[in-house]
mmCIF file of C-alpha atoms in Angstrom:
data_model
loop_
_atom_site.group_PDB
_atom_site.id
_atom_site.type_symbol
_atom_site.label_atom_id
_atom_site.label_comp_id
_atom_site.label_asym_id
_atom_site.label_seq_id
_atom_site.Cartn_x
_atom_site.Cartn_y
_atom_site.Cartn_z
ATOM 1 C CA UNK A 258 0.000 0.000 0.000
ATOM 2 C CA UNK A 259 2.887 2.379 0.772
ATOM 3 C CA UNK A 260 4.290 1.778 -2.720
ATOM 4 C CA UNK A 261 0.853 2.352 -4.245
ATOM 5 C CA UNK A 262 0.548 5.696 -2.483
ATOM 6 C CA UNK A 263 4.070 6.666 -3.583
ATOM 7 C CA UNK A 264 3.296 5.856 -7.231
ATOM 8 C CA UNK A 265 -0.078 7.609 -7.225
ATOM 9 C CA UNK A 266 1.466 10.729 -5.716
ATOM 10 C CA UNK A 267 4.238 10.495 -8.325
ATOM 11 C CA UNK A 268 1.554 10.556 -11.013
ATOM 12 C CA UNK A 269 1.630 7.304 -12.975
ATOM 13 C CA UNK A 270 -1.448 5.499 -14.266
ATOM 14 C CA UNK A 271 -3.264 3.221 -11.844
ATOM 15 C CA UNK A 272 -2.645 0.294 -14.223
ATOM 16 C CA UNK A 273 1.091 0.780 -13.577
ATOM 17 C CA UNK A 274 0.455 0.933 -9.841
ATOM 18 C CA UNK A 275 -1.497 -2.324 -10.061
ATOM 19 C CA UNK A 276 1.359 -3.960 -11.974
ATOM 20 C CA UNK A 277 3.887 -3.086 -9.265
ATOM 21 C CA UNK A 278 1.690 -3.737 -6.222
ATOM 22 C CA UNK A 279 -0.882 -6.364 -7.155
ATOM 23 C CA UNK A 280 -3.620 -4.291 -5.516
ATOM 24 C CA UNK A 281 -6.984 -4.591 -7.275
ATOM 25 C CA UNK A 282 -8.137 -1.905 -9.677
ATOM 26 C CA UNK A 283 -11.236 -0.871 -7.627
ATOM 27 C CA UNK A 284 -9.127 -0.309 -4.510
ATOM 28 C CA UNK A 285 -6.565 1.684 -6.490
ATOM 29 C CA UNK A 286 -9.249 3.840 -8.097
ATOM 30 C CA UNK A 287 -10.696 4.613 -4.672
ATOM 31 C CA UNK A 288 -7.226 5.358 -3.314
ATOM 32 C CA UNK A 289 -6.497 7.604 -6.288
ATOM 33 C CA UNK A 290 -9.681 9.607 -5.672
ATOM 34 C CA UNK A 291 -8.849 9.947 -1.986
ATOM 35 C CA UNK A 292 -5.355 11.261 -2.748
ATOM 36 C CA UNK A 293 -6.470 13.534 -5.599
ATOM 37 C CA UNK A 294 -9.484 15.248 -4.009
ATOM 38 C CA UNK A 295 -12.109 13.106 -5.737
ATOM 39 C CA UNK A 296 -10.591 13.276 -9.226
ATOM 40 C CA UNK A 297 -11.000 10.078 -11.240
ATOM 41 C CA UNK A 298 -7.854 8.357 -12.534
ATOM 42 C CA UNK A 299 -6.924 8.690 -16.191
ATOM 43 C CA UNK A 300 -8.099 5.775 -18.324
ATOM 44 C CA UNK A 301 -7.404 4.570 -21.834
ATOM 45 C CA UNK A 302 -4.498 2.987 -23.647
ATOM 46 C CA UNK A 303 -1.013 4.139 -22.724
ATOM 47 C CA UNK A 304 1.358 5.427 -25.384
ATOM 48 C CA UNK A 305 4.264 3.350 -26.648
ATOM 49 C CA UNK A 306 7.831 4.639 -26.525
ATOM 50 C CA UNK A 307 7.834 5.474 -30.239
ATOM 51 C CA UNK A 308 4.891 7.767 -29.533
ATOM 52 C CA UNK A 309 6.588 9.333 -26.543
ATOM 53 C CA UNK A 310 9.774 9.921 -28.544
ATOM 54 C CA UNK A 311 8.430 11.086 -31.893
ATOM 55 C CA UNK A 312 10.536 14.179 -32.677
ATOM 56 C CA UNK A 313 14.142 15.256 -32.365
ATOM 57 C CA UNK A 314 13.221 17.430 -29.389
ATOM 58 C CA UNK A 315 11.639 14.374 -27.736
ATOM 59 C CA UNK A 316 14.893 12.451 -28.281
ATOM 60 C CA UNK A 317 16.801 15.189 -26.464
ATOM 61 C CA UNK A 318 14.467 15.227 -23.465
ATOM 62 C CA UNK A 319 14.139 11.426 -23.289
ATOM 63 C CA UNK A 320 17.931 11.167 -23.439
ATOM 64 C CA UNK A 321 18.299 13.591 -20.538
ATOM 65 C CA UNK A 322 15.811 11.689 -18.402
ATOM 66 C CA UNK A 323 17.271 8.257 -19.190
ATOM 67 C CA UNK A 324 20.848 9.397 -18.574
ATOM 68 C CA UNK A 325 19.764 10.626 -15.152
ATOM 69 C CA UNK A 326 17.818 7.416 -14.487
ATOM 70 C CA UNK A 327 20.763 5.159 -15.321
ATOM 71 C CA UNK A 328 23.131 7.377 -13.346
ATOM 72 C CA UNK A 329 20.894 7.219 -10.259
ATOM 73 C CA UNK A 330 19.938 3.539 -10.556
ATOM 74 C CA UNK A 331 23.267 2.216 -11.963
ATOM 75 C CA UNK A 332 23.257 -1.210 -13.618
ATOM 76 C CA UNK A 333 20.135 -2.349 -11.739
ATOM 77 C CA UNK A 334 17.957 -0.458 -14.245
ATOM 78 C CA UNK A 335 18.842 -2.955 -16.980
ATOM 79 C CA UNK A 336 17.428 -5.822 -14.900
ATOM 80 C CA UNK A 337 14.365 -4.308 -13.250
ATOM 81 C CA UNK A 338 12.370 -1.110 -13.030
ATOM 82 C CA UNK A 339 13.891 0.823 -10.143
ATOM 83 C CA UNK A 340 10.999 2.880 -8.767
ATOM 84 C CA UNK A 341 13.090 4.978 -6.401
ATOM 85 C CA UNK A 342 15.558 5.795 -9.192
ATOM 86 C CA UNK A 343 12.663 6.587 -11.529
ATOM 87 C CA UNK A 344 11.115 9.095 -9.117
ATOM 88 C CA UNK A 345 14.429 10.728 -8.227
ATOM 89 C CA UNK A 346 15.592 10.936 -11.843
ATOM 90 C CA UNK A 347 12.296 12.481 -12.912
ATOM 91 C CA UNK A 348 12.668 15.158 -10.259
ATOM 92 C CA UNK A 349 16.166 15.921 -11.539
ATOM 93 C CA UNK A 350 14.820 15.971 -15.094
ATOM 94 C CA UNK A 351 12.330 18.698 -14.166
ATOM 95 C CA UNK A 352 15.081 20.660 -12.419
ATOM 96 C CA UNK A 353 17.283 20.515 -15.524
ATOM 97 C CA UNK A 354 14.450 21.717 -17.741
ATOM 98 C CA UNK A 355 13.801 24.641 -15.421
ATOM 99 C CA UNK A 356 17.520 25.472 -15.340
ATOM 100 C CA UNK A 357 17.575 25.459 -19.129
ATOM 101 C CA UNK A 358 14.666 27.899 -19.251
ATOM 102 C CA UNK A 359 12.092 25.483 -20.676
ATOM 103 C CA UNK A 360 8.715 26.598 -19.375
ATOM 104 C CA UNK A 361 6.408 24.393 -21.457
ATOM 105 C CA UNK A 362 4.898 21.335 -19.775
ATOM 106 C CA UNK A 363 7.173 18.400 -20.689
ATOM 107 C CA UNK A 364 5.781 15.780 -23.026
ATOM 108 C CA UNK A 365 7.438 13.195 -20.800
ATOM 109 C CA UNK A 366 5.203 12.988 -17.747
ATOM 110 C CA UNK A 367 5.517 10.392 -14.979
ATOM 111 C CA UNK A 368 3.666 7.721 -16.987
ATOM 112 C CA UNK A 369 5.752 8.394 -20.096
ATOM 113 C CA UNK A 370 8.898 8.225 -17.963
ATOM 114 C CA UNK A 371 7.806 4.782 -16.735
ATOM 115 C CA UNK A 372 7.206 3.670 -20.333
ATOM 116 C CA UNK A 373 10.754 4.696 -21.251
ATOM 117 C CA UNK A 374 12.373 2.858 -18.341
ATOM 118 C CA UNK A 375 10.240 -0.226 -19.024
ATOM 119 C CA UNK A 376 11.390 -0.285 -22.639
ATOM 120 C CA UNK A 377 14.994 0.288 -21.594
ATOM 121 C CA UNK A 378 14.742 -2.821 -19.411
ATOM 122 C CA UNK A 379 13.153 -5.008 -22.091
ATOM 123 C CA UNK A 380 15.532 -3.604 -24.730
ATOM 124 C CA UNK A 381 12.919 -2.054 -26.955
ATOM 125 C CA UNK A 382 14.917 1.113 -26.327
ATOM 126 C CA UNK A 383 18.656 1.571 -25.931
ATOM 127 C CA UNK A 384 21.237 4.248 -25.221
ATOM 128 C CA UNK A 385 23.996 4.998 -27.721
ATOM 129 C CA UNK A 386 27.214 6.846 -27.055
ATOM 130 C CA UNK A 387 28.525 9.297 -29.629
ATOM 131 C CA UNK A 388 32.089 10.496 -30.128
ATOM 132 C CA UNK A 389 30.849 14.052 -29.585
ATOM 133 C CA UNK A 390 30.128 13.132 -25.941
ATOM 134 C CA UNK A 391 26.348 12.798 -26.168
ATOM 135 C CA UNK A 392 24.570 9.648 -24.978
ATOM 136 C CA UNK A 393 21.126 9.480 -26.532
ATOM 137 C CA UNK A 394 18.004 7.333 -26.629
ATOM 138 C CA UNK A 395 17.119 5.147 -29.601
ATOM 139 C CA UNK A 396 13.684 3.525 -29.886
ATOM 140 C CA UNK A 397 14.194 0.413 -31.986
ATOM 141 C CA UNK A 398 10.865 0.512 -33.817
ATOM 142 C CA UNK A 399 11.047 4.246 -34.429
ATOM 143 C CA UNK A 400 10.569 5.835 -37.850
ATOM 144 C CA UNK A 401 13.262 8.445 -37.053
ATOM 145 C CA UNK A 402 16.815 7.640 -38.123
ATOM 146 C CA UNK A 403 18.833 6.774 -34.996
ATOM 147 C CA UNK A 404 21.222 9.717 -35.185
ATOM 148 C CA UNK A 405 22.874 11.721 -32.426
ATOM 149 C CA UNK A 406 20.651 14.757 -31.742
ATOM 150 C CA UNK A 407 23.710 16.895 -30.986
ATOM 151 C CA UNK A 408 25.959 16.303 -34.012
ATOM 152 C CA UNK A 409 23.873 14.122 -36.348
ATOM 153 C CA UNK A 410 26.287 11.176 -36.367
ATOM 154 C CA UNK A 411 25.072 7.613 -36.918
ATOM 155 C CA UNK A 412 26.660 5.444 -34.219
ATOM 156 C CA UNK A 413 26.948 1.727 -33.597
ATOM 157 C CA UNK A 414 24.348 0.310 -31.199
ATOM 158 C CA UNK A 415 25.235 0.147 -27.518
ATOM 159 C CA UNK A 416 23.932 -2.942 -25.716
ATOM 160 C CA UNK A 417 22.062 -2.200 -22.488
ATOM 161 C CA UNK A 418 24.280 -3.531 -19.727
ATOM 162 C CA UNK A 419 26.413 -2.539 -16.773
ATOM 163 C CA UNK A 420 29.087 -1.665 -19.332
ATOM 164 C CA UNK A 421 26.667 0.803 -20.891
ATOM 165 C CA UNK A 422 25.997 2.281 -17.458
ATOM 166 C CA UNK A 423 29.689 2.932 -16.968
ATOM 167 C CA UNK A 424 29.907 4.550 -20.401
ATOM 168 C CA UNK A 425 27.283 7.153 -19.568
ATOM 169 C CA UNK A 426 28.778 8.283 -16.311
ATOM 170 C CA UNK A 427 28.718 5.566 -13.640
ATOM 171 C CA UNK A 428 30.219 5.599 -11.051
ATOM 172 C CA UNK A 429 31.594 9.136 -11.394
ATOM 173 C CA UNK A 430 30.081 11.988 -9.392
ATOM 174 C CA UNK A 431 28.565 13.823 -12.331
ATOM 175 C CA UNK A 432 26.684 13.151 -15.528
ATOM 176 C CA UNK A 433 28.695 15.713 -17.464
ATOM 177 C CA UNK A 434 30.459 12.891 -19.331
ATOM 178 C CA UNK A 435 27.125 12.162 -20.991
ATOM 179 C CA UNK A 436 26.259 15.571 -22.423
ATOM 180 C CA UNK A 437 22.583 16.285 -22.899
ATOM 181 C CA UNK A 438 21.348 19.267 -24.872
ATOM 182 C CA UNK A 439 18.187 21.326 -24.975
ATOM 183 C CA UNK A 440 16.882 23.249 -27.927
ATOM 184 C CA UNK A 441 15.991 26.914 -27.628
ATOM 185 C CA UNK A 442 12.193 26.841 -27.537
ATOM 186 C CA UNK A 443 11.891 30.468 -28.598
ATOM 187 C CA UNK A 444 13.654 29.833 -31.919
ATOM 188 C CA UNK A 445 12.526 26.267 -32.538
ATOM 189 C CA UNK A 446 9.999 27.022 -35.263
ATOM 190 C CA UNK A 447 12.186 29.460 -37.164
ATOM 191 C CA UNK A 448 15.792 28.370 -36.676
ATOM 192 C CA UNK A 449 17.799 25.131 -36.544
ATOM 193 C CA UNK A 450 18.150 23.584 -33.120
ATOM 194 C CA UNK A 451 20.602 25.395 -30.904
ATOM 195 C CA UNK A 452 21.941 23.281 -28.065
ATOM 196 C CA UNK A 453 22.712 24.073 -24.487
ATOM 197 C CA UNK A 454 24.914 21.737 -22.498
ATOM 198 C CA UNK A 455 23.570 20.724 -19.107
ATOM 199 C CA UNK A 456 25.395 18.859 -16.348
ATOM 200 C CA UNK A 457 25.061 18.348 -12.612
ATOM 201 C CA UNK A 458 26.836 16.887 -9.650
ATOM 202 C CA UNK A 459 25.039 13.792 -8.434
ATOM 203 C CA UNK A 460 24.040 13.494 -4.807
ATOM 204 C CA UNK A 461 24.251 9.805 -3.847
ATOM 205 C CA UNK A 462 22.112 10.258 -0.733
#
């Protein structure tokens, strides 16, 4: 029940909460309404990762979130969905967006973040390292060409493993070795993407 409350407060769908807790749907719906002042939980089919990551901008933001998730959760994220790492990494993701001056509501919400980490675990999604220093997300069934969003290079696939975790910054104290870039929202429609490098010092506590 404690995990169910944590996940509902985090903001994922009740179907995800049921998957991780085994609590019945009616109980979860009632719990959701109690936590959210009577609001009914969202229903309907969840998006797939190729729908979550459908543009170059989405690749950039998904890459930022997943780099943070792997850095926080280390190699465990390739074997299981690490809920604590998911919640912490998503909080860091929102902080990075705010630091970069992005004011729009992110397309990657808590449920979409869970979809990405699920697909990272089952290898429907992987992380590739580029010589330019960027580590970026690739959805295997995506219509977009799997190119680095920073420099446009086409890189060899990186297998999801503890080796991959070390390549994107583990166990160093920062994620600066895996550069993640944001586009300038103000100029997005008129100009080519301009990138801003973002890094942080990880707090292991």
